Amino acid sequence: MILDSKIPEGDIKDKWENHKFVNKLVNPANKRKYKVIVVGTGLAGAAASATLSELGYDVHSFTYHDSARRAHSIAAQGGINAAKNYQNDGDSVWRLFYDTVKGGDFRSREANVYRLSQVSVNIIDQCVAQGVPFAREYGGLLANRSFGGAQVSRTFYARGQTGQQLLLGAYQALMKQVNSGAVKLYTRREMMEVVLVNGKAKGIIVRDLLTGKMERHAADAVILATGGYGNVFFLSTNAQACNVTATWRAHRKGALFANPCYTQIHPTCIPVAGDYQSKLTLMSESLRNDGRIWVPKKNEDAKAIREKKKTPEDISEKDRDYYLERKYPSFGNLSPRDISSRAAKQVCDEGRGVANTGYGVFLDFRDAIERLGKDKIEERYGNLFEMYERITGTNPYKSPMMIYPASHYTMGGLWVDYNLMTTVPGLFALGEANFSDHGANRLGASALMQGLADGYFVIPYTLAPYIAEESEKVTTDHPAFKEAEQEATDRINKLLSINGKRTPVSFHKELGKLMWDKVGMGRNEAGLLEALEKIPQIRNEFWQNVKIPGSGAQLNVALERACRVADFLEFAETMAYDALDRDESCGAHFREEHQTKDGEAVRNDEKYTYSAAWEFKGVDKKPELHKEQLEFENVKLAVRSYK
């Protein structure tokens, strides 16, 4: 298989404009003849559905939630990047492009990243026009703050609920189209299969989660905007319902899965409290603008804090180690997420962690409150402080927050070309569901940027050339729909028939712990080989011993979870294969065999300057690796330094 990224010719600054001009268009009067399915109603999915329907396409939108606005994009907190340079501090499209390529540790496709940087300036105007209540300066101009991996202020925000406000803007745009009849919205539907006709995506099979009924839906193109796979670790900042099923089902039908080992660990999460937890809580990276991260210099002080014999306030200034400021003076507490996460793990491994478990560091606002006043800190982060106090019982205005890294975002996803089309013709992937923009590490505040860029400003242009050339129409009577529906039905019937002794959640927890221990923040060959040995064992027991009460003809949350865990149990193996094959450290993929004496990642540009795209070969069979070589013509390969 040859991976054709379809990157346009010419100077990188002109590629996107030239591409839009030479692309084939669809006559406005003809657009209504074409049906487009969009799976997912987060930022990318809602934006795509609203925009494509405004253009005239017949759009059918699917979500497994009871409302489109419950998509997980609503949980994003800190902000959205855009190269507006409102602060006049040296920002530009080129600098955002450079920061993103460098932040991804030189493992992303230059052309896609530059387009994202170009489009970013339009996103803010779009959202302001929708009424998104971005924070503003005293004079009324939009405010900005800083995020990790940048030395400029380019992040637009709405306190600590930016994702919620952006999603409500996209949701309103979507529901306006639903109300007008331009979009047909299907709630409480889960995609079970992609339907291929002559190798092209022509529809999907969905399950009505309330009745268990299977439904067939045909279309001229299918768009997946279904998020990432961070819940493979069980404990993550993702909602419990977030899963890999839609993209994995597409992968099994021929869509290559790219860079699954690139999973981001966010440095600013509330530490694990106990085995009873089902998810973790993110504390926005924006807090690192004013909070200072530290641990005691002395192990005995850290131990005394863990044993409640001392408080953070008992540790004098000279006995505090502000380790990010010490190690990375140029970026300090706003060092990129992967670097900050590993630094936290390192000091905790040294015995200086402050949580009961030993895995936690302080995020302290004492100096900021003294400098700016409590009212200003409350204005910027009030809802985050309130959330932290409700969860932990600690008032962060008076005592430092306690944080530790946790699984958060996934840079890997379905391989897509410049047009965001997968290796299956007619099947597109947007937002976190694709792999295209972030390389081996995502900079903070860039997820919202990519989701809206893909939905509002990229797919409306790149869908048209495919639609314009695709004339084959199919209906749900085609045998391929019957075959796909039967495949999904058989899988559910098999799960229901096992009647074992273990819950789906117990298998998910077992898999998650294995993945966190062996394929998490630090990876090594021995651990990855162990994971590859144990994952099939867990999977085999799952298919022999899972217990699902109830039937498939009703609302059955256990059955929903079982279907998703079954896919995680297959996906996890590919993820481990990818991590084992990439025998280098880059970004969030940290192979412990490849690090400096200071614990920094060591890349191998001679052997691994490519995106790894894996082809499904069957369960219990090793997937086949395909490579897209990455060319760096504008940002030269260099050792990534934030010192």
CSV table of C-alpha atoms in Angstrom, one decimal, residues 37 39 62-64 188-196 203-209 212-217 222 224 226 243-253 481 483-496 543 552 556 559-567 570:
chain,number,residue,atom,x,y,z
A,37,ILE,CA,-23.2,11.2,7.4
A,39,VAL,CA,-20.7,10.6,13.4
A,62,PHE,CA,-25.3,10.9,14.9
A,63,THR,CA,-24.4,10.9,18.6
A,64,TYR,CA,-24.6,8.3,21.3
A,188,ARG,CA,-28.7,7.7,21.4
A,189,ARG,CA,-27.2,5.9,18.4
A,190,GLU,CA,-23.8,4.2,18.5
A,191,MET,CA,-22.0,3.4,15.3
A,192,MET,CA,-21.3,-0.3,15.0
A,193,GLU,CA,-19.9,-0.7,11.5
A,194,VAL,CA,-18.8,1.3,8.4
A,195,VAL,CA,-20.4,-0.1,5.3
A,196,LEU,CA,-18.2,-0.4,2.2
A,203,GLY,CA,-22.9,4.3,5.0
A,204,ILE,CA,-23.0,3.0,8.6
A,205,ILE,CA,-24.8,0.6,10.8
A,206,VAL,CA,-25.9,2.1,14.1
A,207,ARG,CA,-27.5,0.6,17.2
A,208,ASP,CA,-30.4,2.5,18.9
A,209,LEU,CA,-29.2,2.4,22.5
A,212,GLY,CA,-31.3,-2.2,20.8
A,213,LYS,CA,-32.6,-2.0,17.2
A,214,MET,CA,-30.0,-2.0,14.4
A,215,GLU,CA,-30.4,0.7,11.7
A,216,ARG,CA,-28.9,1.1,8.3
A,217,HIS,CA,-28.0,4.5,6.9
A,222,VAL,CA,-19.0,9.3,5.9
A,224,LEU,CA,-16.0,10.3,11.7
A,226,THR,CA,-15.6,10.6,17.4
A,243,ASN,CA,-14.0,5.1,23.3
A,244,VAL,CA,-12.2,3.9,20.2
A,245,THR,CA,-15.1,1.9,18.7
A,246,ALA,CA,-15.9,4.1,15.6
A,247,THR,CA,-12.4,4.5,14.5
A,248,TRP,CA,-11.5,0.9,15.3
A,249,ARG,CA,-14.5,-0.4,13.3
A,250,ALA,CA,-13.3,1.7,10.4
A,251,HIS,CA,-9.8,0.4,10.9
A,252,ARG,CA,-11.0,-3.2,10.7
A,253,LYS,CA,-12.6,-2.3,7.3
A,481,PHE,CA,-25.6,-3.3,4.5
A,483,GLU,CA,-23.7,-8.2,5.7
A,484,ALA,CA,-22.5,-5.3,8.0
A,485,GLU,CA,-25.7,-5.4,10.1
A,486,GLN,CA,-25.4,-9.1,10.5
A,487,GLU,CA,-21.7,-8.7,11.6
A,488,ALA,CA,-22.7,-6.3,14.3
A,489,THR,CA,-25.7,-8.4,15.4
A,490,ASP,CA,-23.6,-11.5,15.7
A,491,ARG,CA,-21.0,-9.7,17.8
A,492,ILE,CA,-23.7,-8.5,20.3
A,493,ASN,CA,-25.4,-11.9,20.4
A,494,LYS,CA,-22.0,-13.6,21.1
A,495,LEU,CA,-21.4,-11.2,24.0
A,496,LEU,CA,-24.8,-11.8,25.5
A,543,TRP,CA,-14.6,-13.6,25.4
A,552,GLY,CA,-29.9,-6.5,23.7
A,556,ASN,CA,-28.2,-1.9,28.5
A,559,LEU,CA,-23.7,-4.2,26.9
A,560,GLU,CA,-22.5,-0.8,25.7
A,561,ARG,CA,-19.4,-1.0,27.9
A,562,ALA,CA,-18.7,-4.6,26.8
A,563,CYS,CA,-18.7,-3.6,23.1
A,564,ARG,CA,-16.3,-0.8,23.7
A,565,VAL,CA,-14.0,-2.8,25.9
A,566,ALA,CA,-13.9,-5.5,23.3
A,567,ASP,CA,-12.5,-3.0,20.8
A,570,GLU,CA,-7.9,-5.3,20.2
